[in-house]
Structure formats: C-alpha cells, structure tokens
Coordinates of C-alpha atoms and ligand atoms in Angstrom, one line a residue:
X1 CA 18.3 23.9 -15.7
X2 CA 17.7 26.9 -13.7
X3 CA 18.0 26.2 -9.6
X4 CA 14.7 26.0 -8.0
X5 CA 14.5 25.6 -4.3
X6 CA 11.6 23.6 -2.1
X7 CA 9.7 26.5 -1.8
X8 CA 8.8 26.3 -5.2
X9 CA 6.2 24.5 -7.2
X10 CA 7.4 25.0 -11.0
X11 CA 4.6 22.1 -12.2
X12 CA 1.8 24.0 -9.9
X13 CA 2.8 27.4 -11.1
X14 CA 3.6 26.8 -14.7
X15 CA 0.3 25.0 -15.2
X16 CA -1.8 28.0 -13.1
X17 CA 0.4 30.7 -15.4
X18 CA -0.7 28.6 -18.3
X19 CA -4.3 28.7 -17.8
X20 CA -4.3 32.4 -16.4
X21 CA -3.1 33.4 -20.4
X22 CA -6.3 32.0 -21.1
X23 CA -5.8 30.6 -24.9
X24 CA -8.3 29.0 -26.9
X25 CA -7.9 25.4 -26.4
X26 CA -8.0 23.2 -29.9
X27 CA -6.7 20.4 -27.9
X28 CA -8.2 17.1 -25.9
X29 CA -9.7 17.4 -23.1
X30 CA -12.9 18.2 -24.9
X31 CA -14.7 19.5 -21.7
X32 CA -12.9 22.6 -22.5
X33 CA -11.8 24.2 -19.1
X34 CA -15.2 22.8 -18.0
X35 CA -18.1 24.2 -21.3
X36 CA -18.6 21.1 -22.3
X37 CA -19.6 19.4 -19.0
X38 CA -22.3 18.2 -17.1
X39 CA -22.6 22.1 -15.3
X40 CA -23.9 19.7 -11.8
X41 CA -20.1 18.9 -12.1
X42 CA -19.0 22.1 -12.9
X43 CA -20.7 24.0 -10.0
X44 CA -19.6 21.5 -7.6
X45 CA -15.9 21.4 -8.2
X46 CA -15.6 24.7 -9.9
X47 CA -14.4 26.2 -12.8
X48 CA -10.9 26.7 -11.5
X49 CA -10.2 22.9 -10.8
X50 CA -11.3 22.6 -14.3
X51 CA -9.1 25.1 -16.0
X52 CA -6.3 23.3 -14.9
X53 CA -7.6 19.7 -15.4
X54 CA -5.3 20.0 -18.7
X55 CA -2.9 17.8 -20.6
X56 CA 0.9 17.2 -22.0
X57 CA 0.7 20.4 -24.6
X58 CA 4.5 21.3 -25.3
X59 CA 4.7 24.2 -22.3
X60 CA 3.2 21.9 -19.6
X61 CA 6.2 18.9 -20.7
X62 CA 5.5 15.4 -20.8
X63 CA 5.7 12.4 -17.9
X64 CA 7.1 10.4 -20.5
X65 CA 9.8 12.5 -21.4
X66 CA 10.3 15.2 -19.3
X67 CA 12.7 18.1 -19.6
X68 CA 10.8 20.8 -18.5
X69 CA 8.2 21.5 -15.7
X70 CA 7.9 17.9 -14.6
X71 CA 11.0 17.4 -14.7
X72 CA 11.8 20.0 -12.4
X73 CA 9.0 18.5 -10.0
X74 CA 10.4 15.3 -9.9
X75 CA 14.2 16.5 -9.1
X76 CA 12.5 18.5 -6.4
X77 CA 11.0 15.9 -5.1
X78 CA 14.0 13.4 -5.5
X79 CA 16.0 15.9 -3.3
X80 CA 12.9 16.0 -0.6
X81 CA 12.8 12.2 -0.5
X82 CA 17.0 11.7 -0.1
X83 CA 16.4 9.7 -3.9
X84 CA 18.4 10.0 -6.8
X85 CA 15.6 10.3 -9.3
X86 CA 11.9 10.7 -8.4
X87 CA 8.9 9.2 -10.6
X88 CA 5.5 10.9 -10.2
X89 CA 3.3 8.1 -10.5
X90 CA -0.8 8.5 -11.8
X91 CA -1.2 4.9 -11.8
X92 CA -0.9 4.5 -7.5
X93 CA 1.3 3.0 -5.7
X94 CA 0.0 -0.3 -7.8
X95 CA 1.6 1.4 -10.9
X96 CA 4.8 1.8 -8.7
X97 CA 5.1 -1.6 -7.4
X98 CA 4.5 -3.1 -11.2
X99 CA 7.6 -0.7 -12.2
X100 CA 9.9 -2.1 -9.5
X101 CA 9.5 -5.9 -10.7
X102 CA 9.6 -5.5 -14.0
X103 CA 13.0 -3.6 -13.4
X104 CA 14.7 -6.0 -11.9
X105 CA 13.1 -9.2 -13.3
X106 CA 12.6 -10.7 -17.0
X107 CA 11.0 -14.5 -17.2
X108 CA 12.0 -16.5 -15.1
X109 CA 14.3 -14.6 -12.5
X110 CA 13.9 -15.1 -8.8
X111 CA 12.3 -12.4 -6.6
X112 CA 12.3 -12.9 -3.1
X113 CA 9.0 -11.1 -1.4
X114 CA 6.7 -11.6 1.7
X115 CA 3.4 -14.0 1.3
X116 CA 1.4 -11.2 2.2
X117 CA 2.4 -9.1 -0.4
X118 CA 0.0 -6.3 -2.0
X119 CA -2.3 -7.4 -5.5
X120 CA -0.2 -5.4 -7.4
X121 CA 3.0 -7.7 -6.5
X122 CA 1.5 -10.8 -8.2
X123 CA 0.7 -8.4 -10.8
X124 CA 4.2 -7.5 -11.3
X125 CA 5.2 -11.3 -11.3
X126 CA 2.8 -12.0 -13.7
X127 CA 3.3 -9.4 -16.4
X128 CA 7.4 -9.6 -15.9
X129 CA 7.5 -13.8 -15.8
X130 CA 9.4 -13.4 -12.4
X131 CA 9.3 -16.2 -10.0
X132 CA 8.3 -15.5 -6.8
X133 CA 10.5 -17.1 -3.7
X134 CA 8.0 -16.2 -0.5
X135 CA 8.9 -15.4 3.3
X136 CA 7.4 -16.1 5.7
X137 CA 5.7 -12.4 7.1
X138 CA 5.8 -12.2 11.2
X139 CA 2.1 -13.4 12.8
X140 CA 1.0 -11.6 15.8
X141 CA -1.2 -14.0 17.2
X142 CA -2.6 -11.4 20.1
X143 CA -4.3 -8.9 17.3
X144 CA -4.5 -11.1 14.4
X145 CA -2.8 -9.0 11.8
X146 CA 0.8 -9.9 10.0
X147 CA 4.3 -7.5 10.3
X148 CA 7.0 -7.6 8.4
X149 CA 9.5 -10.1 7.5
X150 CA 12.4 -10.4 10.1
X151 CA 16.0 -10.1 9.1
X152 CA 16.2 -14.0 9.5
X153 CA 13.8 -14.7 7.2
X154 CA 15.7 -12.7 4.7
X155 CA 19.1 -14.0 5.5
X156 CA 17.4 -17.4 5.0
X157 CA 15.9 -16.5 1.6
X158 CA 18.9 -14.8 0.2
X159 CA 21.5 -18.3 1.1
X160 CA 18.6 -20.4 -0.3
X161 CA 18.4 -18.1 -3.4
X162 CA 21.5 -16.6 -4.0
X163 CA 20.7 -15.8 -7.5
X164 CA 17.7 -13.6 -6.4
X165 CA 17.1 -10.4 -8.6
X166 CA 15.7 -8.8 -6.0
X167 CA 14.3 -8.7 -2.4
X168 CA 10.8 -7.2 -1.7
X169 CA 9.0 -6.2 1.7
X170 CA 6.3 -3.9 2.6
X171 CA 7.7 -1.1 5.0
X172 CA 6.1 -0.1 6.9
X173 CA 2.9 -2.3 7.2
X174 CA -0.2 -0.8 6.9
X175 CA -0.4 -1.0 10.7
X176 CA 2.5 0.4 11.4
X177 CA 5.0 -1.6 12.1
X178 CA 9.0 -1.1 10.4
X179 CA 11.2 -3.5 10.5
X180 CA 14.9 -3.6 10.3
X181 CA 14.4 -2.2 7.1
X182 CA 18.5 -0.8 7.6
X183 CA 19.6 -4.0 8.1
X184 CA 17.9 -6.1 5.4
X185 CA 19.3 -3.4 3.3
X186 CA 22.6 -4.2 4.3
X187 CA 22.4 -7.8 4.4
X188 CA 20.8 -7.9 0.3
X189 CA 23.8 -5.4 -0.7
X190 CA 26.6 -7.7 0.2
X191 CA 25.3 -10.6 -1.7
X192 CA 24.7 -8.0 -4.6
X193 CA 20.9 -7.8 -4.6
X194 CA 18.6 -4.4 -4.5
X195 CA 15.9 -3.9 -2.2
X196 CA 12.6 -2.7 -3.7
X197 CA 10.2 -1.5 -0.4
X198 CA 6.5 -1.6 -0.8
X199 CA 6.4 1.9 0.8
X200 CA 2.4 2.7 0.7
X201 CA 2.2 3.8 4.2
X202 CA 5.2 5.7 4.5
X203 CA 5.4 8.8 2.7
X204 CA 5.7 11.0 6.0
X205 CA 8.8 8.5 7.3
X206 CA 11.5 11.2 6.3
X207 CA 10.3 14.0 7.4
X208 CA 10.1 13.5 11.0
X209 CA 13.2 12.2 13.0
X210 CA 11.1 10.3 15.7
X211 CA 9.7 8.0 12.5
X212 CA 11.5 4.6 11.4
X213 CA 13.5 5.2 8.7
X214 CA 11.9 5.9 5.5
X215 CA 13.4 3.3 2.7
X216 CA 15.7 5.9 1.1
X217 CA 17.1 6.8 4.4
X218 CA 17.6 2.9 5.1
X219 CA 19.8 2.8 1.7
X220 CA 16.9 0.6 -0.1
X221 CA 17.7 0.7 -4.2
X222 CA 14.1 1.5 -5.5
X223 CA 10.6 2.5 -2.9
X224 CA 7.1 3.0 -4.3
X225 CA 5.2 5.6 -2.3
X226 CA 1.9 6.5 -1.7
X227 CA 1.9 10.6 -1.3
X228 CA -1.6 10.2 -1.5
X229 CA -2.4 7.9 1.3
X230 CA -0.5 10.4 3.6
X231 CA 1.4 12.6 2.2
X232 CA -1.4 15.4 1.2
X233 CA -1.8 14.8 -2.7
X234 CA -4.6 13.7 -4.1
X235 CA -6.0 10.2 -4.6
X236 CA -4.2 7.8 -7.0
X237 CA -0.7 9.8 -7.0
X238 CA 2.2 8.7 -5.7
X239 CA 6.3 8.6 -6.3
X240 CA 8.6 6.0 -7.1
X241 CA 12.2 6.9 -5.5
X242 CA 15.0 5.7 -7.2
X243 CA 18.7 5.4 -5.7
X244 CA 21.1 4.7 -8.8
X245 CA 23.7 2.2 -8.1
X246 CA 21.7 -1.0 -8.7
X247 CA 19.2 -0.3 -10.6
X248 CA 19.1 2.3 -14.0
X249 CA 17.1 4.9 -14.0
X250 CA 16.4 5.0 -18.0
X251 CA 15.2 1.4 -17.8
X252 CA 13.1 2.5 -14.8
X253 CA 11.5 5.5 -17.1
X254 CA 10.9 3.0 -19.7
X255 CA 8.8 0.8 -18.0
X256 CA 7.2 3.2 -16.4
X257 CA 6.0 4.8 -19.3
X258 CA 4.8 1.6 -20.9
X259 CA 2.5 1.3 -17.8
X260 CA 1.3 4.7 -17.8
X261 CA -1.9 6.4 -19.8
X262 CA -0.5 8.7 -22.1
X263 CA -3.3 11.4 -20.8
X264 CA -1.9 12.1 -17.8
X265 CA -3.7 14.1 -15.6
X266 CA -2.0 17.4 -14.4
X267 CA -4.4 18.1 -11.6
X268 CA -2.8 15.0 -10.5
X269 CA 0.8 15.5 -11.2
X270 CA 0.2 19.3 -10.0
X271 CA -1.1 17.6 -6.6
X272 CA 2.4 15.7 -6.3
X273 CA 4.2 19.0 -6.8
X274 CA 2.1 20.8 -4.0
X275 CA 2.6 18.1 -1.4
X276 CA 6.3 17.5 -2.2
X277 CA 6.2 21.0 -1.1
X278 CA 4.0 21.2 1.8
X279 CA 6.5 18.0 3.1
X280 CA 9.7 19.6 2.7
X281 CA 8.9 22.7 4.2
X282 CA 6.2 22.2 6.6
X283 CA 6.5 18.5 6.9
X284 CA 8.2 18.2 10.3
X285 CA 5.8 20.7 12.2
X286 CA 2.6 18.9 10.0
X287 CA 3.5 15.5 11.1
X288 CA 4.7 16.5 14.8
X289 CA 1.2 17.2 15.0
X290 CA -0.2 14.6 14.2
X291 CA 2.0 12.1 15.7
X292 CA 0.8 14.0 19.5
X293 CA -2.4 14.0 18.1
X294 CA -2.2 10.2 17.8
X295 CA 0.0 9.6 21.0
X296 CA -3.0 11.5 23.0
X297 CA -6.0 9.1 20.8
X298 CA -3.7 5.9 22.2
X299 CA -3.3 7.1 25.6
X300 CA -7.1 8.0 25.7
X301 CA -8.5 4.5 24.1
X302 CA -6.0 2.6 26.4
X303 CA -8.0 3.6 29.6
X304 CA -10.9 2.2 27.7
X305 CA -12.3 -0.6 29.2
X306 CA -11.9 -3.5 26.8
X307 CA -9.5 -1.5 24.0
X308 CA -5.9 -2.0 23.1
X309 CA -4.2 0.0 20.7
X310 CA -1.0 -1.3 19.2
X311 CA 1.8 1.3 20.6
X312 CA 5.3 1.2 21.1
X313 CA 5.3 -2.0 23.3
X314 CA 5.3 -4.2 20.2
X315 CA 8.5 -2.3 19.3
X316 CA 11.7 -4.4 20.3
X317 CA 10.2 -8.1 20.3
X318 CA 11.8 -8.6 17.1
X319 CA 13.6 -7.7 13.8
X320 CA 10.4 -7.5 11.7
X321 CA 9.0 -5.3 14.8
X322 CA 11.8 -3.0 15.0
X323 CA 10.4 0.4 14.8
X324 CA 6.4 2.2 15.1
X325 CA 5.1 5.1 12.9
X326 CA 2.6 6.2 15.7
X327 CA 0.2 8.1 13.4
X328 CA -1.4 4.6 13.0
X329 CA -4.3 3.3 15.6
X330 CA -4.5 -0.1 15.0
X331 CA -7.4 -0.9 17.7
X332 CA -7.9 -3.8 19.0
X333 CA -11.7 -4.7 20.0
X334 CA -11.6 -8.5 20.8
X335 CA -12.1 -8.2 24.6
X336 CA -15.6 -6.3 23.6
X337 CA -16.8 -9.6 22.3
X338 CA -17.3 -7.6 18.7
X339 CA -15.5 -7.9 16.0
X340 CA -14.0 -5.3 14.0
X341 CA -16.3 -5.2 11.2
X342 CA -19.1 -4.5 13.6
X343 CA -17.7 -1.8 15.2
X344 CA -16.8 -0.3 11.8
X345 CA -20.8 -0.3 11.3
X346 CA -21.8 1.3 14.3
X347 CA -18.9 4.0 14.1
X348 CA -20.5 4.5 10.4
X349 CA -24.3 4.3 10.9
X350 CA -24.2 5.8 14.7
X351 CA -21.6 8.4 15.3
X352 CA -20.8 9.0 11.4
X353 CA -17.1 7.9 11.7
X354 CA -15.5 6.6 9.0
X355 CA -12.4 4.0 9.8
X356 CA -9.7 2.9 7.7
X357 CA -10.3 -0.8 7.6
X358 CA -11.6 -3.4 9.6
X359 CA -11.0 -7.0 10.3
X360 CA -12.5 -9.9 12.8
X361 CA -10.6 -8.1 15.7
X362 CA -9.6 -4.5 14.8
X363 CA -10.0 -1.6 13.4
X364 CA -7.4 1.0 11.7
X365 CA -7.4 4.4 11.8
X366 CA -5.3 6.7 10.3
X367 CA -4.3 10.3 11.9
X368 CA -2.5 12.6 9.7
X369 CA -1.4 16.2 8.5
X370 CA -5.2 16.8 8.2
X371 CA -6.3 15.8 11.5
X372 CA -7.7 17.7 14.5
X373 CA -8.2 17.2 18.0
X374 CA -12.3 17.7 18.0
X375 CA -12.0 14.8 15.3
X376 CA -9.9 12.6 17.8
X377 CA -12.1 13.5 20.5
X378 CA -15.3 12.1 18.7
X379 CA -13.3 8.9 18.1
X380 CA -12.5 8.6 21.7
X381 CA -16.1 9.3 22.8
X382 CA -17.5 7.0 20.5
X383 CA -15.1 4.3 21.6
X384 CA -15.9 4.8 24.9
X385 CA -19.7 4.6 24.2
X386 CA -19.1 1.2 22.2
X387 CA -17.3 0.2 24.9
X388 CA -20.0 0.9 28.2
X389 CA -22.3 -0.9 25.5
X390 CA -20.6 -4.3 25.0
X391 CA -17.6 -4.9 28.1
X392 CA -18.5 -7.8 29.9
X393 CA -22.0 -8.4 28.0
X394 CA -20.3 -10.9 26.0
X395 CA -17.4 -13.4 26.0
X396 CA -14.5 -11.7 24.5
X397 CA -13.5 -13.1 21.4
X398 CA -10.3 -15.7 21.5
X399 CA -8.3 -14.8 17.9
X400 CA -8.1 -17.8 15.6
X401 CA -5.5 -17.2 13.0
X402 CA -3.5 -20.3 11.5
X403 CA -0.9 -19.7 9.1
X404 CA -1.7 -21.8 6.1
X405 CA 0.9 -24.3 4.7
X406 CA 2.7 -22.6 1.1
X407 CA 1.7 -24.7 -0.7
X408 CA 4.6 -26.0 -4.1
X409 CA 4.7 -24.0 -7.0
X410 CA 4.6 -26.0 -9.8
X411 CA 4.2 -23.9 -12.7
X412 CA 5.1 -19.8 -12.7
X413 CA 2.4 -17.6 -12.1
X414 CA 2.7 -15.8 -15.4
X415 CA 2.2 -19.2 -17.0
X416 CA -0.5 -20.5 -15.0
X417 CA -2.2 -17.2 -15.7
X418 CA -2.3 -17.3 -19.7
X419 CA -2.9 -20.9 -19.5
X420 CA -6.4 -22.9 -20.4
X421 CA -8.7 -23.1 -17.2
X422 CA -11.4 -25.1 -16.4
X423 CA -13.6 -24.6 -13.4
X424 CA -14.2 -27.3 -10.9
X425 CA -16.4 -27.5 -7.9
X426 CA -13.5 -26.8 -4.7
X427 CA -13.1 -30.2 -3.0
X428 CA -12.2 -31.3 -6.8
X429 CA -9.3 -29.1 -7.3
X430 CA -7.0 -30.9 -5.3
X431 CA -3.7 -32.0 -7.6
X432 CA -4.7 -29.8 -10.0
X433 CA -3.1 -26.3 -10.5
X434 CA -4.7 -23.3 -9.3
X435 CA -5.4 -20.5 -11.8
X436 CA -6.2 -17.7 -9.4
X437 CA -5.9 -16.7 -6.1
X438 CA -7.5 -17.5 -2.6
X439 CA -6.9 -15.1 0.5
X440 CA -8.2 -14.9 4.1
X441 CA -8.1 -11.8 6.0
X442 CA -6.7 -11.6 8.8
X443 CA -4.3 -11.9 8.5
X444 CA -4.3 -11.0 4.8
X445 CA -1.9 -14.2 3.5
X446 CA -2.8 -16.0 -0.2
X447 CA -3.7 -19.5 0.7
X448 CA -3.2 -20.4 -2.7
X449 CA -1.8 -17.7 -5.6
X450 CA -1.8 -19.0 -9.5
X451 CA 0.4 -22.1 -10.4
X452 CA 0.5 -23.7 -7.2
X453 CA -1.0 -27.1 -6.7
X454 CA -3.5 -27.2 -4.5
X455 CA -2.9 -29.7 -1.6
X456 CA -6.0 -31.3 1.1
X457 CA -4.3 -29.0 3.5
X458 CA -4.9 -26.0 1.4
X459 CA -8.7 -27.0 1.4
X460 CA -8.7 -28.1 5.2
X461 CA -7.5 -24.7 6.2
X462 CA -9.8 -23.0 3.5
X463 CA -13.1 -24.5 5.0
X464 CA -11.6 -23.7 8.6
X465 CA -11.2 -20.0 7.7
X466 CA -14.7 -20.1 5.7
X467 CA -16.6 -22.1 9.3
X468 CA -14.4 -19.6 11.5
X469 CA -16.2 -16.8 9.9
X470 CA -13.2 -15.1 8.1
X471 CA -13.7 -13.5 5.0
X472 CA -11.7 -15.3 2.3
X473 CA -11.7 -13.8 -1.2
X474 CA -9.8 -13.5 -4.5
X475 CA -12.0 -16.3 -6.8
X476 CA -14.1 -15.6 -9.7
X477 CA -16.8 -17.4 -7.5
X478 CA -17.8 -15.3 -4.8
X479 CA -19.1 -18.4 -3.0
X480 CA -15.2 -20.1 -3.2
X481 CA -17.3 -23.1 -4.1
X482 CA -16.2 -23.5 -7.7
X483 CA -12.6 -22.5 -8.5
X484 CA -10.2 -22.7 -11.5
X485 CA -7.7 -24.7 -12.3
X486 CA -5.2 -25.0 -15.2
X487 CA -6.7 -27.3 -17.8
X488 CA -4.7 -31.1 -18.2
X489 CA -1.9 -30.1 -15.3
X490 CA -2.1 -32.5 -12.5
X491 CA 0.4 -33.2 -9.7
Ligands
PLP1 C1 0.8 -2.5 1.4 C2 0.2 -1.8 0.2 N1 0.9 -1.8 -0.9 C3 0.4 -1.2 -2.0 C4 -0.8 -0.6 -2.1 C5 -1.3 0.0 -3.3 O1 -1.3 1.4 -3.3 P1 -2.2 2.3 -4.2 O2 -3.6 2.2 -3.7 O3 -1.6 3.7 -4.1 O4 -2.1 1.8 -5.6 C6 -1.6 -0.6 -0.9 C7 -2.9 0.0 -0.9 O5 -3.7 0.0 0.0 C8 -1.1 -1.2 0.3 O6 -1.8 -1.3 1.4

C-alpha cells in the first residue's frame, strides 16, 4: 500500500475525484446524484452533498472487505487513535458496543460490566447469549448522577469470576468523569482478561495531554468511540479501536460486518475520514479551545448564586473518580428549587438554548471543537437570569437517589428474551421472571433487566422512584402498570 500521511483524506478525496469524473450512474442509489429527489431536499442540502451520497462501487472499496480507500481511512485512523486496527462504524457507537461482546462472548460466557451500562450492552448480551456479572457503578449522592466503577469493584468482580471473558466499563461517563481506566487495565491483563471501554464520550481523550487517558492510551484491548458525539463527524459514525493481543481482528471484521447494512453510506464513512483528520492535525489546538472555553463557562456559572458545576474537585475522591474531561458542564440546579428538566424548558422556549440532557437535578452541556465564546456567554447569561428568578423563592431541592437492590438472575437475558411472555398487572409480577427492562433516571441504573426475578423490593423501590417523581422507563407499558413476565417461570 502506498504511505499516506495524516494530512491526507484518501476516502474524502477518492470519493470527490470520483464524482468530479462525472459518469453516468446505472447503479443504486436511485436518487441519482440527487434527479430523482424531492428538489425541497435537494435545494436544501445541495447537489454537492448529493453527488457524493454514493455507494460500495469497485473504486470507492467496500466496509466489508476493504483493501482500497477505506482501508486506507481506517489505518489512518488506527495510527491517530494509538490502535492497531480501526473500524469505521455507520451503525453508532451502539453498533460498536454490539461488536465488542459478541467478540469476546458466545452463549453462556461471563462478562463482567457496570449496572448502568448503555441499551446497546444488554443488546450485545442478548444477541451473543453472554451472561452478564454487574458492578456496582460509583453513586454521587450530592448531584444525583452515577461514575464509573472503582478499581475495587473490579478486583472484586474479576476474584469472584475468574473465568470472565471480559471486563466492560463506560470511560469516560457521559459527565465526565474517568476512572482509573490504567489500572483496571492492568489489573484484567494479569488474570488474562481484555478490557472493552464504552468510549462514547471520549473521542477527543487522545489528542490533548491535559485529558484522562483515552482507552487506547490506557492499554484497553477493544474501545467503541463516538467521533460523532465529539469528534466533528457526522451523526451516527463512530470507530471501533482495536489493540491485537487479546482479541483477533478478523473475528472482529466478521462480526462487524454481520451487523452492518450492506449500503453503507459514504457521506458517512467520508465524514470519519475528514475528522480523523481534522483530530490528528488540528486536534490539540481545536480541543485546547474548547477545554478554556469550558474552564471560563465553570468559573462564570460557579459565582452564580445557587449553581454548581461539577469541576476538578470531584477528581481524587476515588478510583472511579480519577480523572475530568472538562469540556463537560454537568450543572447542578438543586439549590434553585428547579429541577433539571425545568430549566431545560425555559433555556429552550425562553433564551433558545438547547442542553444536552436533563435530569431531576442537572443539566449537561457539552462544549466542543465547534464552540464559541458568544455561545458560552448566552449560557452564562441565561443561567444567571434563571438564577435571579428562582434563588431563595423556593426550598432547594434535597436529592433522593436510592440504589435499588440487584435483584438474582435466574434465567440469561438472551433466554428470557426469546421466551413466551405474558403480561401481568405490576404488583402481580413478583416471583415471576421479568421479560424486559425497568430503569429510573437518575441515576440511570436498570431496576430490573430480562431474566431476573422480580423481588417486593424491586416493586417497593419502583413505586418510591414513580411517587418521588423520577422518570422510570424501559416497559412496553408506558404507565409501568402492566409488565411482562416469562410465561410458567416462577421463583
Ligand atoms: C455511555 C453511552 N454509550 C453508548 C452510547 C451509544 O452511542 P451511539 O449513539 O453513537 O450509538 C451512548 C449514547 O448516548 C452513551 O451515552
């Protein structure tokens, strides 16, 4: 293969070089560089979008067997990331995660992973037949939102489970937070068992020294990574970095291409190449920004009356709150007497601020390479309005957040899945075996995931959760008043 460097974009180009020639296209997609479409469409994302919107013809290669243009892309990107083989994913991060269990797990084998693990985990355990083992995630009872999984709770897992195919955690959380991701790495290596990170929010981690460590750099055997959450790509890509050792990269390839549409998109794939890129050459200055764009936002919403904003403080107080990416503003509202939801609303419908996510005591926003400071600025100022508005003209809110008891897992997921289900009114279901799954947020951990058997203190804390006014989800019901269960299995 001829030596490209990180300047270059050999997906990008070759697919702009291929629609520049112009040829008459006899081939799917049948929108034809854009005829055949709705011309509203057309006009408003323009014909050029469109002439690249194209498909795996033999001179653009093919994500499920490259050895040509992708496959250049992806060793670029492998070499950006520190990984010895990069995936370019279309199917998200989800696709990713999906790809990681079913590498290292057939029926029945044990992977260890946090309770408050993504959907697309208990999608992986269900389509592989893995058995989940789960840890215990750190609880920060000031703000109401989970961390990571400390290096005890591993260590604990792993001499419990010492036949473990794998160890998962999410790193860094969605708020922020890294945990000893170096050590957990170490600590699963010499009992002889790979680390697969959940790496959504950390796509930026390597490219800027004064981040934690991104899960290549911390050793970890296999990372799915959203480039498109902040990386600059567009929406649904993302990258699954592979270190060889472990895990095989063929078998990796395989089940990644039994996951994947076989139309990919190569506006997609060409948006991977592009931000790869942008990263490896731009990344450090791109992100510097934005990390003293952020520090400035905390510092200002800190001498807000009423506001805290999860910063570097939390750092130290344990192993599962080791480390801080400080692009992330997880705010904390409580003391305003709002909750988070609320002040999601009014940022939306009065000062036309649009947050990350919300919950009964914060809000999340995100700052990154595409940030600038007049868009801090109207954060802060609406903040501070919010806050003159509510401080002191109501009680503060006290955070209520129980962790609910795990309950036993009596049959596997996978199995309580295909199984027959009945539905039965809520109070009912105790005994019996749950076919889906019931969550509270915050702080976003399953109360009850399918094939566990649902115990009276699994209901207690439901209808706590449901009187305190937290939003559980996950059944078919969207009332959580009927729920089902696994037809003729009873404790
Ligand atoms: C922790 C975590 N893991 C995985 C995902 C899935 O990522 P994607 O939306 O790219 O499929 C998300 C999405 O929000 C997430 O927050």
């Amino acid at each position: 293969m001829r030596t490209v460097n990180q300047h270059e974009t050999p997906l990008f180009t070759g697919l702009v070089r291929h629609a520049e020639r112009n040829p008459i296209q006899f081939h799917i997609p049948g929108h034809k560089k854009g005829a055949g479409m709705a011309p509203e469409f057309r006009a408003y994302i323009g014909e050029r979008a469109l002439a690249i919107d194209l498909i795996n013809i033999a001179p653009l290669d093919d994500l499920h067997n490259p050895h040509g243009i992708i496959r250049e892309a992806q060793a670029l990107a492998a070499e950006a990331f520190g990984a010895d083989h990069s995936f370019f994913s279309v199917q998200g991060t989800s696709g990713a995660i999906i790809a990681m269990i079913m590498t290292v797990c057939g029926p029945g084998d044990k992977i260890l992973v946090p309770r408050n693990v993504h959907k697309s985990v208990l999608t992986g355990i269900v389509l592989s037949g893995a058995l989940p083992i789960f840890m215990n995630p750190d609880l920060d009872y000031e703000l109401g939102i989970a961390h990571g999984v400390s290096l005890e709770a591993v260590r604990h897992a792993l001499d419990q489970h010492p036949d473990a195919k794998g160890v998962l955690v999410i790193n860094p959380t969605y708020y922020g937070v890294a945990a000893d991701l170096k050590g957990i790495v170490e600590l699963a290596h010499s009992r002889g068992v790979p680390v697969l990170v959940d790496e959504a929010h950390g796509v930026h981690l390597c490219f800027h020294d004064e981040l934690p460590l991104s899960a290549m750099q911390a050793g970890a055997d296999m990372a799915a990574t959203s480039v498109h959450k902040l990386g600059g790509s567009l929406t649904q890509t993302s990258i699954l970095n592979v270190r060889e050792g472990f895990i095989n990269p063929g078998r990796v390839q395989a089940i990644l291409s039994m996951l994947t549409t076989t139309s990919t998109s190569y506006l997609l794939l060409a948006s991977l190449d592009v931000a790869r890129k942008q990263l490896a050459t731009r990344g450090r200055e791109l992100i510097d920004r934005a990390v003293r764009l952020a520090e400035r936002a905390r510092r200002e919403i800190a001498e807000i009356p009423g506001l805290y904003c999860l910063g570097p403080d939390v750092v130290g107080q344990s192993s599962s709150r080791f480390d801080l990416d400080p692009t992330k503003l997880c705010i904390n509202v409580k003391e305003l007497g709002v909750t988070g939801v609320e002040v999601e609303a009014i940022l939306r419908e009065e000062f036309n601020i649009e947050v990350e996510l919300s919950d009964l005591y914060n809000i999340l926003c995100i700052i990154s390479l595409g940030d600038t400071a007049e868009d801090v600025d109207a954060l802060v100022a609406a903040l501070g309005e919010i806050s003159r508005r509510f401080y002191r003209q109501r009680p503060a809110n006290v955070v209520k957040v129980k962790v609910p008891v795990t309950p036993i897992l009596a049959m596997h997921p996978r199995t309580a899945f295909y199984a027959e289900t009945e539905v039965v009114p809520i109070r009912e279901a105790e005994g019996r075996v749950i076919a889906e799954s019931i969550m509270v947020y915050p702080p976003g951990i399953p109360i009850l995931l399918p094939g566990e058997i649902v115990a009276e203190e699994n209901l207690d804390y439901l209808e706590e959760c449901i009187q305190a006014g937290l939003p559980v989800q996950g059944t078919e019901d969207p009332e959580i008043r009927m729920v089902k269960v696994v037809k003729d299995a009873h404790r």
